[in-house]
Coordinates of N, CA and C and ligand atoms in Angstrom, one line a residue:
M286 N 0.8 -1.2 0.1 CA -0.1 0.0 0.0 C 0.9 1.2 0.2
T287 N 1.6 1.3 -1.0 CA 2.4 2.6 -1.1 C 1.7 3.8 -2.0
Q288 N 0.6 3.7 -2.5 CA -0.3 4.6 -3.2 C -1.1 5.5 -2.2
A289 N -1.7 6.5 -2.4 CA -2.7 7.1 -1.7 C -4.0 6.3 -1.8
A290 N -4.4 5.9 -0.5 CA -5.5 5.0 -0.5 C -6.5 5.3 0.6
T291 N -7.8 4.9 0.5 CA -8.9 4.9 1.4 C -8.8 3.7 2.3
V292 N -8.5 3.9 3.7 CA -8.6 2.8 4.4 C -9.8 3.1 5.5
L293 N -10.6 1.9 5.6 CA -11.5 2.0 6.5 C -11.4 1.0 7.6
A294 N -11.4 1.4 9.0 CA -11.1 0.6 10.1 C -12.4 0.6 10.9
V295 N -12.8 -0.7 10.9 CA -14.2 -1.0 11.6 C -13.8 -1.6 13.2
T296 N -14.0 -1.0 14.1 CA -13.8 -1.4 15.6 C -14.8 -1.3 16.4
A297 N -14.6 -2.2 17.5 CA -15.8 -2.3 18.4 C -15.7 -1.3 19.5
H298 N -14.6 -0.7 19.8 CA -14.4 0.3 20.8 C -13.1 1.2 20.4
P299 N -13.1 2.4 21.2 CA -12.3 3.5 20.7 C -10.7 3.0 20.7
G300 N -10.4 2.3 21.8 CA -8.8 1.8 21.8 C -8.5 1.2 20.6
D301 N -9.3 0.4 20.1 CA -8.9 -0.7 19.2 C -8.2 -0.2 18.0
F302 N -8.7 1.0 17.4 CA -7.9 1.2 16.1 C -6.8 2.0 16.7
V303 N -6.6 2.4 18.0 CA -5.3 2.9 18.3 C -4.1 1.9 18.4
W304 N -4.5 0.9 19.2 CA -3.4 -0.1 19.7 C -3.2 -0.9 18.6
R305 N -4.1 -1.2 17.7 CA -4.0 -2.5 16.9 C -3.8 -2.0 15.3
A306 N -4.3 -0.9 14.9 CA -4.2 -0.5 13.4 C -3.5 1.1 13.5
G307 N -3.2 1.8 14.5 CA -2.9 3.1 14.6 C -1.7 3.3 13.5
G308 N -0.9 2.5 13.3 CA 0.2 2.7 12.3 C -0.2 2.9 10.8
A309 N -1.1 1.6 10.6 CA -1.7 1.7 9.3 C -2.5 2.9 8.8
L310 N -3.2 3.3 10.0 CA -3.9 4.6 9.4 C -3.2 5.8 9.3
A311 N -2.2 6.0 10.2 CA -1.3 7.0 10.1 C -0.6 6.8 8.7
L312 N -0.1 5.7 8.4 CA 0.6 5.6 7.0 C -0.2 6.0 5.9
A313 N -1.5 5.6 6.0 CA -2.4 5.9 4.8 C -2.6 7.6 4.8
T314 N -2.6 8.5 5.8 CA -2.9 9.7 5.8 C -1.5 10.4 5.4
A315 N -0.4 9.7 5.8 CA 0.8 10.3 5.9 C 1.4 10.4 4.3
R316 N 0.7 9.5 3.5 CA 0.9 9.3 2.1 C 0.0 9.9 1.1
G317 N -1.1 10.7 1.8 CA -2.0 11.6 1.1 C -3.2 10.9 0.9
G318 N -3.2 9.7 1.6 CA -4.9 9.1 1.5 C -5.6 9.5 2.5
R319 N -6.6 8.4 2.8 CA -7.6 9.0 3.7 C -7.9 7.6 4.6
A320 N -7.9 8.0 6.0 CA -8.2 7.0 7.1 C -9.7 7.3 7.7
V321 N -10.6 6.3 7.6 CA -11.7 6.5 8.4 C -11.8 5.4 9.2
I322 N -12.5 5.8 10.6 CA -13.0 4.6 11.7 C -14.3 4.7 11.8
A323 N -14.9 3.6 11.7 CA -16.0 3.2 12.1 C -16.1 2.4 13.5
C324 N -16.3 3.3 14.4 CA -16.2 2.9 15.9 C -17.5 2.5 16.5
L325 N -17.9 1.2 16.7 CA -19.3 0.9 16.6 C -19.8 1.1 18.1
S326 N -18.9 1.3 19.1 CA -19.3 1.7 20.3 C -18.4 2.7 21.1
F327 N -18.7 3.2 22.2 CA -17.6 4.1 22.9 C -16.8 3.3 23.9
G328 N -17.1 1.7 23.9 CA -16.1 0.9 24.8 C -16.7 1.5 26.4
E329 N -18.0 1.9 26.5 CA -18.1 2.6 27.7 C -18.3 1.4 29.1
R330 N -18.9 0.4 28.5 CA -19.0 -0.8 29.6 C -17.8 -1.5 30.0
G331 N -17.1 -2.2 28.9 CA -16.0 -2.9 28.8 C -14.7 -2.5 29.0
E332 N -14.4 -1.3 28.4 CA -13.1 -1.1 28.1 C -12.9 0.5 28.9
S333 N -13.7 0.9 30.0 CA -13.6 2.0 30.6 C -13.4 1.9 32.0
A334 N -12.7 1.0 32.8 CA -12.8 0.5 34.1 C -12.3 1.8 35.0
S335 N -11.4 2.5 34.6 CA -10.7 3.4 35.4 C -11.8 4.6 35.7
L336 N -12.6 4.8 34.6 CA -13.8 5.9 34.5 C -14.8 5.5 35.6
W337 N -15.2 4.1 35.4 CA -16.5 3.7 36.4 C -15.6 3.7 38.1
R338 N -14.6 3.5 38.2 CA -14.1 3.6 39.6 C -13.9 4.8 39.9
A339 N -13.9 5.8 39.1 CA -14.0 7.2 39.7 C -15.2 7.7 39.8
G340 N -16.2 7.0 39.7 CA -17.6 7.3 39.9 C -18.2 8.0 38.8
K341 N -17.9 8.1 37.3 CA -18.4 8.6 36.5 C -19.7 8.1 36.0
T342 N -20.7 8.9 35.5 CA -21.9 8.1 35.0 C -21.7 7.5 33.6
L343 N -22.9 6.8 33.1 CA -22.8 6.1 31.9 C -22.5 7.5 30.8
D344 N -23.2 8.5 31.0 CA -23.1 9.5 29.8 C -21.8 10.1 29.9
E345 N -21.3 10.2 31.1 CA -19.8 10.9 31.4 C -18.8 9.8 30.6
V346 N -18.9 8.7 30.9 CA -18.1 7.7 30.4 C -18.0 7.9 28.9
K347 N -19.2 7.6 28.2 CA -19.2 7.8 26.8 C -18.7 9.3 26.4
A348 N -18.8 10.3 26.9 CA -18.4 11.7 26.5 C -17.0 11.7 26.4
T349 N -16.3 11.0 27.7 CA -14.8 11.0 27.8 C -14.2 10.3 26.7
R350 N -14.9 8.9 26.5 CA -14.3 8.0 25.4 C -14.4 8.5 24.1
R351 N -15.3 9.3 23.8 CA -15.7 10.0 22.6 C -14.5 11.2 22.3
A352 N -14.2 11.9 23.4 CA -13.1 12.7 23.3 C -11.8 12.4 23.0
E353 N -11.5 11.1 23.8 CA -10.3 10.8 23.6 C -10.2 9.9 22.2
A354 N -11.2 9.3 21.8 CA -11.0 8.6 20.4 C -10.9 9.7 19.4
E355 N -11.5 10.9 19.5 CA -11.2 12.1 18.6 C -9.7 12.5 18.7
D356 N -9.3 12.8 19.9 CA -7.8 13.1 19.8 C -7.0 12.1 19.3
A357 N -7.1 11.1 19.5 CA -6.5 9.8 19.0 C -6.4 9.8 17.4
A358 N -7.7 9.9 16.8 CA -7.9 9.9 15.5 C -7.1 11.1 14.8
A359 N -7.3 12.2 15.4 CA -6.7 13.6 15.0 C -5.1 13.2 15.0
A360 N -4.5 12.7 15.8 CA -3.2 12.2 15.9 C -2.7 11.4 14.6
L361 N -3.6 10.7 14.3 CA -3.4 9.8 13.2 C -3.8 10.4 11.8
G362 N -4.3 11.6 11.9 CA -5.0 12.2 10.6 C -6.1 11.6 10.1
A363 N -6.7 10.8 11.0 CA -7.9 10.0 10.6 C -9.3 10.7 11.2
D364 N -10.2 10.3 10.5 CA -11.8 10.5 10.9 C -12.2 9.6 11.3
V365 N -13.0 9.9 12.5 CA -13.7 8.7 13.3 C -15.2 8.9 13.2
R366 N -15.9 8.0 13.0 CA -17.5 8.1 13.1 C -17.8 7.0 14.2
F367 N -18.7 7.5 14.9 CA -19.2 6.8 16.3 C -20.7 6.4 15.7
F368 N -21.0 5.1 16.1 CA -22.2 4.4 15.9 C -23.0 4.2 17.1
D369 N -22.5 4.4 18.3 CA -23.0 4.2 19.7 C -24.0 3.3 19.7
A370 N -23.5 2.0 19.1 CA -24.4 0.8 19.3 C -24.3 -0.1 20.4
G371 N -23.6 0.6 21.4 CA -23.5 -0.2 22.9 C -22.7 -1.2 22.9
D372 N -21.8 -1.5 24.1 CA -21.0 -2.5 24.1 C -21.1 -3.3 25.4
Y373 N -20.5 -4.4 25.3 CA -20.7 -5.5 26.3 C -22.0 -5.9 26.9
P374 N -23.0 -6.5 25.9 CA -22.1 -6.9 24.5 C -22.8 -6.0 23.6
L375 N -21.7 -6.0 22.5 CA -22.3 -5.3 21.1 C -23.2 -6.4 20.5
V376 N -24.2 -5.8 19.9 CA -25.1 -6.6 19.3 C -25.3 -6.1 17.8
A377 N -25.2 -7.2 16.9 CA -25.2 -6.9 15.3 C -27.0 -6.6 15.2
T378 N -27.1 -5.6 14.8 CA -28.6 -5.3 14.3 C -28.8 -5.0 12.8
R379 N -30.1 -5.1 12.3 CA -30.3 -5.0 10.9 C -30.0 -3.1 10.7
E380 N -30.1 -2.5 11.6 CA -30.0 -1.1 11.6 C -28.4 -0.7 11.5
L381 N -27.5 -1.3 12.3 CA -26.1 -1.4 12.4 C -25.7 -1.9 10.8
D382 N -26.3 -3.0 10.2 CA -25.8 -3.3 9.1 C -26.0 -2.3 8.0
T383 N -27.1 -1.8 7.9 CA -27.4 -0.8 7.0 C -26.7 0.5 7.1
Q384 N -26.4 0.8 8.2 CA -25.4 1.9 8.5 C -24.0 1.7 7.8
L385 N -23.5 0.4 8.0 CA -22.2 0.0 7.7 C -22.3 -0.1 6.1
I386 N -23.3 -0.9 5.6 CA -23.4 -0.9 3.8 C -23.4 0.5 3.3
D387 N -24.1 1.4 3.9 CA -24.1 2.9 3.3 C -22.7 3.2 3.6
L388 N -22.0 3.0 4.7 CA -20.6 3.6 4.8 C -19.7 3.1 3.7
Y389 N -19.6 1.7 3.6 CA -18.8 1.2 2.8 C -19.1 1.9 1.0
R390 N -20.3 2.0 0.9 CA -20.8 2.5 -0.5 C -20.3 3.9 -0.6
E391 N -20.3 4.6 0.5 CA -19.9 6.1 0.3 C -18.4 6.3 0.1
L392 N -17.8 5.5 1.1 CA -16.2 5.4 1.2 C -15.6 4.8 -0.1
Q393 N -16.1 3.8 -0.5 CA -15.5 2.8 -1.5 C -14.0 2.7 -1.1
P394 N -13.8 1.9 0.0 CA -12.3 1.8 0.6 C -11.6 1.0 -0.1
D395 N -10.3 1.2 -0.1 CA -9.2 0.5 -1.0 C -8.9 -0.6 -0.2
V396 N -8.9 -0.5 1.2 CA -8.3 -1.4 2.3 C -9.4 -1.5 3.4
V397 N -9.6 -2.5 4.0 CA -10.5 -2.6 5.2 C -9.6 -3.4 6.3
L398 N -9.9 -2.6 7.5 CA -9.1 -3.5 8.6 C -10.3 -3.7 9.8
T399 N -10.1 -4.8 10.4 CA -11.1 -5.0 11.6 C -10.6 -6.1 12.4
H400 N -11.4 -6.5 13.4 CA -10.9 -7.7 14.3 C -11.1 -9.0 13.8
S401 N -10.1 -9.9 14.2 CA -10.2 -11.1 14.0 C -11.4 -11.9 14.4
P402 N -11.7 -13.1 13.9 CA -13.0 -13.7 14.4 C -13.1 -14.1 15.8
Y403 N -12.1 -14.5 16.4 CA -12.2 -15.2 17.8 C -11.3 -14.4 18.8
D404 N -11.7 -13.9 19.9 CA -11.0 -13.4 21.1 C -12.0 -14.0 22.3
P405 N -11.3 -14.8 23.0 CA -11.9 -15.4 24.3 C -11.9 -14.6 25.4
Y406 N -11.3 -13.3 25.3 CA -11.2 -12.4 26.4 C -12.3 -11.3 26.1
N407 N -12.8 -11.1 24.9 CA -13.6 -9.7 24.5 C -14.7 -10.2 23.6
V408 N -16.1 -10.5 23.7 CA -17.0 -10.9 23.1 C -17.1 -10.0 21.8
D409 N -17.2 -8.7 22.2 CA -17.4 -7.7 21.3 C -16.7 -7.6 20.0
H410 N -15.1 -8.0 20.1 CA -14.2 -7.9 19.1 C -14.7 -8.9 17.9
G411 N -15.0 -10.1 18.2 CA -15.2 -11.2 17.2 C -16.7 -10.6 16.5
I412 N -17.6 -9.9 17.2 CA -18.6 -9.6 16.8 C -18.6 -8.4 15.7
A413 N -17.7 -7.4 16.1 CA -17.4 -6.3 15.5 C -16.8 -6.8 14.1
G414 N -15.9 -7.8 14.2 CA -15.2 -8.4 12.9 C -16.3 -8.9 12.0
D415 N -17.1 -9.6 12.8 CA -18.2 -10.4 11.8 C -19.0 -9.5 11.1
I416 N -19.4 -8.2 11.7 CA -20.3 -7.5 11.3 C -19.7 -6.6 10.0
A417 N -18.2 -6.4 10.2 CA -17.4 -5.6 9.3 C -17.3 -6.5 7.9
R418 N -17.1 -7.8 8.0 CA -16.9 -8.7 7.1 C -18.2 -9.1 6.3
K419 N -19.2 -9.1 7.2 CA -20.7 -9.4 6.6 C -21.0 -8.3 5.6
T420 N -20.9 -6.8 6.3 CA -21.7 -5.9 5.6 C -20.6 -5.6 4.4
R421 N -19.4 -6.0 4.3 CA -18.6 -5.7 3.1 C -19.2 -6.7 2.0
I422 N -19.6 -7.9 2.4 CA -20.1 -8.9 1.6 C -21.6 -8.2 1.0
L423 N -22.3 -7.8 1.9 CA -23.7 -7.1 1.6 C -23.4 -6.1 0.6
A424 N -22.4 -5.3 0.8 CA -22.4 -3.9 0.1 C -21.9 -4.1 -1.3
Q425 N -21.5 -5.3 -1.6 CA -21.1 -6.0 -2.8 C -22.1 -6.4 -3.7
A426 N -23.3 -6.5 -3.1 CA -24.4 -7.2 -3.8 C -25.3 -6.0 -4.5
A427 N -25.4 -6.3 -5.9 CA -26.2 -5.3 -6.3 C -27.7 -5.2 -6.1
G428 N -28.3 -6.3 -5.5 CA -29.5 -6.3 -4.9 C -29.6 -5.8 -3.7
V429 N -28.8 -5.5 -3.0 CA -29.0 -4.9 -1.7 C -29.2 -3.4 -1.8
P430 N -30.2 -2.8 -1.1 CA -30.4 -1.4 -1.3 C -29.4 -0.5 -0.6
G431 N -28.9 0.6 -1.2 CA -28.1 1.5 -0.4 C -27.6 2.6 -1.5
P432 N -27.0 3.7 -1.1 CA -26.7 4.8 -1.7 C -25.5 4.3 -2.7
G433 N -25.3 5.0 -3.8 CA -24.2 4.9 -4.7 C -23.8 3.6 -5.2
E434 N -22.7 3.4 -5.8 CA -22.3 2.2 -6.4 C -22.1 0.9 -5.3
V435 N -22.1 -0.1 -5.9 CA -21.9 -1.3 -5.1 C -20.3 -1.3 -4.9
L436 N -19.9 -2.2 -4.0 CA -18.5 -2.1 -3.6 C -18.0 -3.1 -4.2
G437 N -16.6 -2.8 -4.6 CA -15.8 -3.4 -5.3 C -15.2 -4.8 -4.3
A438 N -13.8 -5.2 -4.4 CA -13.2 -6.2 -3.5 C -12.1 -5.7 -2.6
P439 N -12.4 -4.5 -1.6 CA -11.2 -4.2 -1.1 C -10.9 -5.4 -0.2
P440 N -9.5 -5.7 -0.2 CA -8.7 -6.6 0.8 C -9.3 -6.4 2.1
V441 N -9.2 -7.2 3.0 CA -9.5 -7.4 4.5 C -8.3 -7.9 5.1
F442 N -8.0 -6.9 6.0 CA -6.8 -7.4 7.2 C -7.2 -7.3 8.4
C443 N -7.1 -8.6 9.2 CA -7.6 -8.5 10.5 C -6.4 -7.9 11.3
F444 N -6.6 -6.9 12.4 CA -5.5 -6.7 13.0 C -5.3 -7.6 14.5
E445 N -4.3 -7.2 15.2 CA -3.7 -8.1 16.2 C -4.5 -8.1 17.5
P446 N -5.2 -9.2 17.9 CA -5.9 -9.2 19.1 C -4.9 -9.0 20.4
H447 N -5.4 -8.5 21.4 CA -4.6 -8.2 22.8 C -3.5 -9.4 22.9
Q448 N -4.0 -10.8 22.9 CA -3.2 -11.7 23.4 C -3.5 -12.7 22.1
S449 N -2.8 -12.7 20.9 CA -2.8 -13.2 19.7 C -2.6 -14.8 19.8
E450 N -1.8 -15.2 20.9 CA -1.4 -16.6 20.8 C -2.7 -17.5 21.2
V451 N -3.9 -17.0 21.9 CA -4.9 -17.7 22.3 C -6.2 -17.3 21.5
C452 N -6.0 -16.7 20.3 CA -7.2 -16.1 19.3 C -7.0 -16.5 18.0
N453 N -6.2 -17.5 17.8 CA -6.1 -18.3 16.6 C -5.6 -17.2 15.5
F454 N -4.7 -16.5 15.8 CA -4.4 -15.2 15.0 C -3.1 -15.7 14.4
N455 N -3.0 -15.5 12.9 CA -1.8 -15.8 12.1 C -1.2 -14.7 11.5
P456 N -0.1 -14.2 12.1 CA 0.5 -12.7 11.5 C 1.0 -13.0 10.3
N457 N 0.3 -13.2 9.3 CA 1.0 -13.4 7.8 C 1.2 -12.4 7.2
V458 N 1.0 -11.0 7.8 CA 1.3 -9.7 7.1 C 1.9 -8.9 8.2
L459 N 3.4 -8.1 8.0 CA 3.8 -7.4 8.9 C 4.0 -6.1 8.3
L460 N 3.6 -5.1 8.7 CA 3.6 -3.7 8.4 C 4.5 -2.9 8.9
D461 N 5.5 -2.3 8.2 CA 6.6 -1.4 8.8 C 5.9 0.0 8.9
I462 N 5.9 0.3 10.2 CA 5.2 1.7 10.5 C 6.1 2.4 11.4
T463 N 7.3 2.2 11.1 CA 8.5 3.1 11.6 C 8.4 4.6 11.6
A464 N 7.9 5.0 10.0 CA 7.9 6.2 9.8 C 6.8 7.1 10.4
V465 N 5.8 6.3 11.0 CA 4.7 7.0 11.9 C 4.6 6.6 13.1
W466 N 5.7 6.2 13.7 CA 5.8 5.3 15.0 C 5.2 6.5 16.1
E467 N 5.9 7.7 15.7 CA 5.7 8.6 16.9 C 4.2 9.3 16.7
K468 N 3.6 9.3 15.7 CA 2.1 9.5 15.6 C 1.5 8.5 16.3
K469 N 1.7 7.3 16.1 CA 0.9 6.3 17.0 C 1.1 6.4 18.3
L470 N 2.5 6.7 18.8 CA 2.6 6.9 20.2 C 1.7 8.0 20.6
T471 N 1.7 9.1 20.0 CA 1.0 10.3 20.3 C -0.6 9.9 20.6
A472 N -1.0 9.1 19.8 CA -2.3 8.5 19.6 C -2.8 7.6 20.9
M473 N -1.7 6.8 21.2 CA -1.9 5.8 22.2 C -1.9 6.6 23.5
R474 N -1.1 7.7 23.5 CA -1.3 8.6 24.9 C -2.4 9.7 24.8
S475 N -3.2 9.5 23.9 CA -4.4 10.4 23.9 C -5.4 9.6 24.5
L476 N -5.2 8.3 25.1 CA -6.3 7.4 25.8 C -5.9 7.5 27.2
P477 N -6.1 8.2 28.0 CA -5.6 8.1 29.4 C -6.7 7.1 30.1
A478 N -7.6 6.7 29.8 CA -8.6 5.8 30.4 C -7.9 4.5 30.2
Q479 N -7.0 4.1 29.4 CA -6.3 3.0 29.2 C -4.7 3.1 29.1
K480 N -4.2 4.2 30.0 CA -2.8 4.4 29.6 C -2.0 3.3 30.2
H481 N -2.6 2.3 30.9 CA -1.7 1.0 31.3 C -1.2 0.1 30.1
L482 N -1.9 0.4 28.8 CA -1.6 -0.3 27.5 C -0.6 0.3 26.6
V483 N -0.2 1.5 27.0 CA 0.8 2.1 26.2 C 2.2 1.4 26.0
E484 N 2.8 0.9 27.1 CA 3.8 0.2 27.3 C 3.7 -1.2 26.5
Y485 N 2.7 -1.8 26.8 CA 2.4 -3.1 26.3 C 2.4 -2.7 24.8
Y486 N 2.0 -1.9 24.2 CA 1.8 -1.9 22.7 C 3.0 -1.3 22.2
S487 N 3.9 -0.6 22.9 CA 5.3 0.0 22.5 C 6.0 -1.5 22.2
D488 N 6.0 -2.1 23.3 CA 6.9 -3.3 23.2 C 6.3 -4.4 22.0
L489 N 5.1 -4.4 22.0 CA 4.5 -5.3 20.8 C 5.1 -4.7 19.3
G490 N 4.9 -3.4 19.2 CA 5.3 -2.6 18.2 C 7.0 -3.0 17.7
R491 N 7.9 -3.1 18.9 CA 9.2 -3.4 18.7 C 9.3 -4.8 18.5
R492 N 8.6 -5.7 18.9 CA 8.7 -7.0 18.8 C 8.4 -7.6 17.2
R493 N 7.2 -6.8 17.0 CA 6.9 -7.1 15.6 C 7.8 -6.6 14.5
G494 N 8.5 -5.4 14.9 CA 9.7 -4.7 14.2 C 10.7 -5.7 13.8
V495 N 11.0 -6.4 14.8 CA 12.2 -7.2 14.9 C 11.9 -8.5 13.8
Q496 N 10.7 -9.0 14.0 CA 10.3 -10.0 13.3 C 10.0 -9.2 11.7
A497 N 9.7 -8.2 11.5 CA 9.7 -7.6 10.1 C 11.1 -7.7 9.6
K498 N 12.1 -7.2 10.3 CA 13.3 -7.2 9.9 C 13.8 -8.8 9.4
R499 N 13.6 -9.6 10.5 CA 14.0 -10.9 10.0 C 13.4 -11.3 9.0
N500 N 12.3 -11.2 8.5 CA 11.4 -11.8 7.4 C 11.7 -11.0 6.1
S501 N 12.5 -9.9 6.2 CA 12.5 -8.9 4.9 C 14.2 -9.2 4.3
G502 N 14.9 -9.6 5.1 CA 16.4 -9.3 4.7 C 17.0 -8.1 4.6
P503 N 18.2 -8.2 4.7 CA 19.2 -6.8 4.6 C 18.9 -5.9 3.3
N504 N 18.5 -6.7 2.4 CA 18.5 -5.9 1.0 C 17.1 -4.8 1.0
L505 N 16.3 -4.9 1.8 CA 15.1 -3.8 1.7 C 15.7 -2.6 2.4
G506 N 16.7 -2.9 3.2 CA 17.0 -1.7 3.7 C 16.3 -1.0 5.0
L507 N 15.7 -2.0 5.7 CA 14.8 -1.4 6.8 C 15.7 -0.8 7.8
P508 N 15.3 0.2 8.4 CA 16.1 0.8 9.6 C 16.3 0.1 10.7
V509 N 17.3 0.5 11.6 CA 17.8 -0.5 12.7 C 16.4 -0.7 13.7
D510 N 15.9 0.4 13.9 CA 15.0 0.2 14.8 C 13.5 0.4 14.2
V511 N 13.2 -0.7 13.9 CA 11.8 -0.9 13.0 C 10.7 -1.2 14.1
Y512 N 9.6 -0.5 13.7 CA 8.3 -0.7 14.5 C 7.2 -1.3 13.4
A513 N 6.6 -2.2 13.9 CA 5.6 -2.9 12.8 C 4.3 -3.2 13.6
E514 N 3.4 -3.5 12.7 CA 2.2 -4.2 13.1 C 1.8 -5.4 12.5
A515 N 1.0 -6.3 13.2 CA 0.8 -7.5 12.6 C -0.6 -7.5 11.9
Y516 N -0.8 -8.3 10.7 CA -2.2 -8.3 10.2 C -2.4 -9.9 9.8
E517 N -3.4 -10.1 9.4 CA -3.8 -11.5 9.1 C -5.0 -11.1 7.6
R518 N -4.4 -11.6 6.4 CA -5.3 -11.5 5.4 C -6.5 -12.4 5.6
V519 N -7.5 -11.9 4.9 CA -8.9 -12.7 4.9 C -8.9 -13.2 3.8
Y520 N -8.8 -12.7 2.4 CA -8.7 -13.2 1.3 C -7.4 -13.2 0.4
P521 N -7.4 -14.2 -0.4 CA -6.2 -14.5 -1.2 C -5.6 -13.1 -1.6
Q522 N -4.4 -13.0 -1.7 CA -3.5 -11.9 -2.3 C -3.6 -12.1 -3.8
V523 N -3.9 -11.0 -4.7 CA -3.9 -11.3 -6.4 C -2.7 -10.4 -6.5
T524 N -1.8 -11.0 -7.5 CA -0.8 -10.5 -7.9 C -0.3 -11.1 -9.0
G525 N 0.6 -10.3 -9.9 CA 1.1 -11.0 -11.3 C 2.5 -11.3 -11.0
E526 N 2.9 -11.3 -9.9 CA 4.5 -11.7 -9.6 C 4.5 -12.1 -8.1
L527 N 5.2 -13.1 -8.0 CA 5.4 -13.6 -6.7 C 6.6 -13.1 -6.1
S528 N 6.4 -12.3 -4.9 CA 7.5 -11.7 -4.4 C 7.5 -11.6 -2.9
Ligands
ZN42 ZN1 -11.9 -3.6 22.4

């Protein structure tokens, strides 16, 4: 993805697009492309423990998480759209399906990022990923109503779950995000409700960076300190050349 492209990330909660895909989103905008996040909930019940412990009301928690997500998206140069569908549990509804079909057709994304199907720690993540993949298929169908042209076939990449070893996650794509690492770091620091995760995801970025170097060989000229994000392709890569 070296050309200017439109990237759509569909996430269950605000932190997800930051920890797991912040680098990909920042790369897209740094290259003159567009990054849009469909944030299906505010993570108000499941990923805002520190705010509940501080005695905040539901509306206050949602408002805080919205503001944090907007700050994080701004740091990445991305636009975030909130669907306020509720979390813990996130529920797939026909209304949400329709909203996402409309979004796919409006944006015509070149690349789609979302959750992998299985996460035994967080039921919302798999549901959000299922919704993203299902509505991408529906948006491709001429018989399904919605605005604009039907969707083409943008590749779908699942981003990395929190503990990938137990999520059946196969990191078969490593994205070099070194050039935008500082932007991802700024975005991660925009989420004080989950500040305990900044170091964890910094370590993960370094570890995936080491693996990116190991798998690319010296002739690609990757810098010494590489940061990377791991992804798993859902559909086959189409290419005219094996490389
Ligand atoms: Zn989440």
